[in-house]
Amino acid sequence: MEEVIDIRNVSVYYGSDSIPALKEVNLKVFRGDFLGIIGPNGGGKSTLLKVLLGLIKPDSGDVRVFGEEPAKARKYIGYVPQKSAYQPDFPVSVREVVLMGRLGKHMLLKNYSQKDLEAVDNALQKVKMLDFKNRQISELSGGQQQRVFIARALVREPEILLLDEPVSGIDEMMQKEFYEILTDLKSKVTIIMVSHDLTAISNYVDKIACLNQTLFFHGSKEIPESDLKQAYCCPVELIAHGIPHRVLKEH
Ligand code: ADP
Ligand code: MG
């Protein structure tokens, strides 16, 4: 299978911190993977995605995306950043939000072609939001907004989709719909989804890694109890509550 991401011994320190945000992380991702990365708040999940985008340069180690340096490979990646508490309320339509993903910020929604508009419709169709394309983004529910942000990431037809906590703050019904959309997408794009909520993602992803500074990953959906213990620094019974048993090794 084709390797799309190769992370080797990557460590990241912010500023003059003596404790690394990421410590000697190793990870290989293959085409078609649907990988969930779980871990506690502050575990380095968002940092890892930023490293893959080339937004943060590791202090040591090496990262390759399609064999290239991350910043050069950014064109292959669609990214849905972690939602900030502050949501701008400026008047912009769903269609314009997705078009921005197509054109980049510099184009300021000018000089777009018929082909760009078709790509926008196509992306909105994929997340089942085409009927909403003329609505204001601020009028939509959290779950609907998140689908539009995925459309914005998809509109450039990326090879890899990075999702940072995409379902936080979204009610359970909408989460289910959201995951079904991802399940439809996964045959076409390699997906890495980050979450602090193990129960939410374990039903849908094909592989799970645990991240808390160090990454625990065995290339499968099984997480040994010892990994969970180390990653979460608390008894597994607490985390395992409500988790489909097959995710965890026999214990
Ligand atoms: P997660 O996404 O798993 O919650 P983050 O990657 O956001 O974790 O953060 C990992 C660690 O790095 C945390 O201790 C956080 O405080 C620190 N950190 C994140 N971003 C910055 C930053 N821009 N400057 C300094 N420290 C940061
Ligand atoms: Mg985060």
mmCIF file of N, CA and C in Angstrom, residues 37-89:
data_model
loop_
_atom_site.group_PDB
_atom_site.id
_atom_site.type_symbol
_atom_site.label_atom_id
_atom_site.label_comp_id
_atom_site.label_asym_id
_atom_site.label_seq_id
_atom_site.Cartn_x
_atom_site.Cartn_y
_atom_site.Cartn_z
ATOM 1 N N ILE A 37 -6.949 9.807 15.973
ATOM 2 C CA ILE A 37 -5.925 10.053 16.990
ATOM 3 C C ILE A 37 -6.625 10.605 18.219
ATOM 4 N N ILE A 38 -6.528 9.833 19.322
ATOM 5 C CA ILE A 38 -7.181 10.273 20.548
ATOM 6 C C ILE A 38 -6.122 10.631 21.578
ATOM 7 N N GLY A 39 -6.521 11.361 22.575
ATOM 8 C CA GLY A 39 -5.597 11.736 23.638
ATOM 9 C C GLY A 39 -6.190 12.867 24.444
ATOM 10 N N PRO A 40 -5.667 13.070 25.640
ATOM 11 C CA PRO A 40 -6.231 14.096 26.512
ATOM 12 C C PRO A 40 -5.957 15.505 25.991
ATOM 13 N N ASN A 41 -6.672 16.471 26.528
ATOM 14 C CA ASN A 41 -6.402 17.870 26.173
ATOM 15 C C ASN A 41 -4.961 18.213 26.494
ATOM 16 N N GLY A 42 -4.315 18.925 25.581
ATOM 17 C CA GLY A 42 -2.918 19.279 25.794
ATOM 18 C C GLY A 42 -1.958 18.171 25.404
ATOM 19 N N GLY A 43 -2.477 17.077 24.864
ATOM 20 C CA GLY A 43 -1.640 15.923 24.514
ATOM 21 C C GLY A 43 -0.799 16.109 23.259
ATOM 22 N N GLY A 44 -1.054 17.174 22.510
ATOM 23 C CA GLY A 44 -0.248 17.445 21.324
ATOM 24 C C GLY A 44 -0.939 17.119 20.008
ATOM 25 N N LYS A 45 -2.238 16.872 20.044
ATOM 26 C CA LYS A 45 -2.958 16.462 18.834
ATOM 27 C C LYS A 45 -2.970 17.573 17.777
ATOM 28 N N SER A 46 -3.357 18.761 18.199
ATOM 29 C CA SER A 46 -3.388 19.871 17.230
ATOM 30 C C SER A 46 -1.985 20.182 16.726
ATOM 31 N N THR A 47 -1.008 20.071 17.622
ATOM 32 C CA THR A 47 0.379 20.319 17.229
ATOM 33 C C THR A 47 0.804 19.346 16.128
ATOM 34 N N LEU A 48 0.428 18.086 16.285
ATOM 35 C CA LEU A 48 0.807 17.079 15.289
ATOM 36 C C LEU A 48 0.213 17.415 13.913
ATOM 37 N N LEU A 49 -1.037 17.843 13.897
ATOM 38 C CA LEU A 49 -1.648 18.199 12.608
ATOM 39 C C LEU A 49 -0.928 19.409 11.989
ATOM 40 N N LYS A 50 -0.546 20.356 12.838
ATOM 41 C CA LYS A 50 0.164 21.539 12.318
ATOM 42 C C LYS A 50 1.543 21.167 11.779
ATOM 43 N N VAL A 51 2.158 20.179 12.370
ATOM 44 C CA VAL A 51 3.438 19.684 11.857
ATOM 45 C C VAL A 51 3.227 19.092 10.456
ATOM 46 N N LEU A 52 2.126 18.362 10.289
ATOM 47 C CA LEU A 52 1.847 17.753 8.982
ATOM 48 C C LEU A 52 1.576 18.793 7.904
ATOM 49 N N LEU A 53 1.051 19.938 8.342
ATOM 50 C CA LEU A 53 0.768 21.022 7.397
ATOM 51 C C LEU A 53 1.993 21.894 7.146
ATOM 52 N N GLY A 54 3.050 21.660 7.903
ATOM 53 C CA GLY A 54 4.231 22.504 7.765
ATOM 54 C C GLY A 54 4.064 23.849 8.451
ATOM 55 N N LEU A 55 3.066 23.987 9.321
ATOM 56 C CA LEU A 55 2.858 25.252 10.039
ATOM 57 C C LEU A 55 3.794 25.338 11.239
ATOM 58 N N ILE A 56 4.184 24.169 11.769
ATOM 59 C CA ILE A 56 5.160 24.108 12.855
ATOM 60 C C ILE A 56 6.307 23.228 12.392
ATOM 61 N N LYS A 57 7.524 23.749 12.558
ATOM 62 C CA LYS A 57 8.701 22.970 12.162
ATOM 63 C C LYS A 57 9.225 22.225 13.387
ATOM 64 N N PRO A 58 9.347 20.912 13.280
ATOM 65 C CA PRO A 58 9.811 20.157 14.450
ATOM 66 C C PRO A 58 11.227 20.553 14.857
ATOM 67 N N ASP A 59 11.524 20.429 16.159
ATOM 68 C CA ASP A 59 12.877 20.716 16.639
ATOM 69 C C ASP A 59 13.832 19.596 16.286
ATOM 70 N N SER A 60 13.279 18.388 16.169
ATOM 71 C CA SER A 60 14.103 17.295 15.664
ATOM 72 C C SER A 60 13.199 16.287 14.980
ATOM 73 N N GLY A 61 13.827 15.433 14.166
ATOM 74 C CA GLY A 61 13.065 14.430 13.441
ATOM 75 C C GLY A 61 12.752 14.875 12.028
ATOM 76 N N ASP A 62 12.026 14.029 11.320
ATOM 77 C CA ASP A 62 11.774 14.286 9.908
ATOM 78 C C ASP A 62 10.321 13.950 9.557
ATOM 79 N N VAL A 63 9.715 14.794 8.720
ATOM 80 C CA VAL A 63 8.337 14.559 8.291
ATOM 81 C C VAL A 63 8.273 14.593 6.774
ATOM 82 N N ARG A 64 7.634 13.594 6.195
ATOM 83 C CA ARG A 64 7.420 13.552 4.750
ATOM 84 C C ARG A 64 5.943 13.349 4.460
ATOM 85 N N VAL A 65 5.445 14.138 3.520
ATOM 86 C CA VAL A 65 4.088 13.944 3.023
ATOM 87 C C VAL A 65 4.227 13.717 1.523
ATOM 88 N N PHE A 66 3.831 12.554 1.059
ATOM 89 C CA PHE A 66 4.100 12.151 -0.323
ATOM 90 C C PHE A 66 5.576 12.350 -0.676
ATOM 91 N N GLY A 67 6.428 12.059 0.270
ATOM 92 C CA GLY A 67 7.865 12.138 0.033
ATOM 93 C C GLY A 67 8.432 13.548 0.058
ATOM 94 N N GLU A 68 7.558 14.545 0.261
ATOM 95 C CA GLU A 68 8.037 15.930 0.231
ATOM 96 C C GLU A 68 8.006 16.546 1.636
ATOM 97 N N GLU A 69 8.645 17.702 1.743
ATOM 98 C CA GLU A 69 8.527 18.455 2.988
ATOM 99 C C GLU A 69 7.087 18.926 3.143
ATOM 100 N N PRO A 70 6.576 18.949 4.394
ATOM 101 C CA PRO A 70 5.161 19.275 4.594
ATOM 102 C C PRO A 70 4.706 20.574 3.913
ATOM 103 N N ALA A 71 5.476 21.635 4.032
ATOM 104 C CA ALA A 71 5.017 22.905 3.455
ATOM 105 C C ALA A 71 4.833 22.781 1.942
ATOM 106 N N LYS A 72 5.661 21.983 1.315
ATOM 107 C CA LYS A 72 5.547 21.805 -0.141
ATOM 108 C C LYS A 72 4.385 20.903 -0.517
ATOM 109 N N ALA A 73 3.994 20.061 0.422
ATOM 110 C CA ALA A 73 2.931 19.092 0.129
ATOM 111 C C ALA A 73 1.560 19.602 0.568
ATOM 112 N N ARG A 74 1.512 20.852 1.018
ATOM 113 C CA ARG A 74 0.259 21.365 1.580
ATOM 114 C C ARG A 74 -0.885 21.328 0.564
ATOM 115 N N LYS A 75 -0.517 21.413 -0.697
ATOM 116 C CA LYS A 75 -1.549 21.385 -1.745
ATOM 117 C C LYS A 75 -2.331 20.072 -1.789
ATOM 118 N N TYR A 76 -1.782 19.041 -1.190
ATOM 119 C CA TYR A 76 -2.479 17.749 -1.180
ATOM 120 C C TYR A 76 -3.400 17.600 0.022
ATOM 121 N N ILE A 77 -3.366 18.571 0.909
ATOM 122 C CA ILE A 77 -4.057 18.410 2.195
ATOM 123 C C ILE A 77 -5.244 19.356 2.350
ATOM 124 N N GLY A 78 -6.357 18.802 2.786
ATOM 125 C CA GLY A 78 -7.501 19.613 3.213
ATOM 126 C C GLY A 78 -7.530 19.598 4.733
ATOM 127 N N TYR A 79 -7.766 20.752 5.339
ATOM 128 C CA TYR A 79 -7.615 20.882 6.795
ATOM 129 C C TYR A 79 -8.849 21.558 7.378
ATOM 130 N N VAL A 80 -9.418 20.942 8.392
ATOM 131 C CA VAL A 80 -10.496 21.581 9.141
ATOM 132 C C VAL A 80 -9.966 21.845 10.544
ATOM 133 N N PRO A 81 -9.592 23.101 10.840
ATOM 134 C CA PRO A 81 -8.973 23.408 12.131
ATOM 135 C C PRO A 81 -9.938 23.217 13.293
ATOM 136 N N GLN A 82 -9.375 23.113 14.471
ATOM 137 C CA GLN A 82 -10.180 23.022 15.688
ATOM 138 C C GLN A 82 -10.998 24.295 15.815
ATOM 139 N N LYS A 83 -12.262 24.140 16.157
ATOM 140 C CA LYS A 83 -13.150 25.293 16.249
ATOM 141 C C LYS A 83 -12.713 26.176 17.407
ATOM 142 N N SER A 84 -12.625 27.460 17.165
ATOM 143 C CA SER A 84 -12.264 28.337 18.271
ATOM 144 C C SER A 84 -13.540 28.752 18.996
ATOM 145 N N ALA A 85 -13.377 29.132 20.229
ATOM 146 C CA ALA A 85 -14.534 29.546 21.019
ATOM 147 C C ALA A 85 -15.172 30.775 20.376
ATOM 148 N N TYR A 86 -14.339 31.573 19.740
ATOM 149 C CA TYR A 86 -14.839 32.791 19.110
ATOM 150 C C TYR A 86 -15.215 32.490 17.662
ATOM 151 N N GLN A 87 -16.494 32.557 17.365
ATOM 152 C CA GLN A 87 -16.944 32.312 15.993
ATOM 153 C C GLN A 87 -17.346 33.646 15.364
ATOM 154 N N PRO A 88 -16.634 34.054 14.334
ATOM 155 C CA PRO A 88 -16.989 35.336 13.717
ATOM 156 C C PRO A 88 -18.398 35.289 13.123
ATOM 157 N N ASP A 89 -19.062 36.373 13.213
ATOM 158 C CA ASP A 89 -20.455 36.430 12.816
ATOM 159 C C ASP A 89 -20.626 37.246 11.532
#
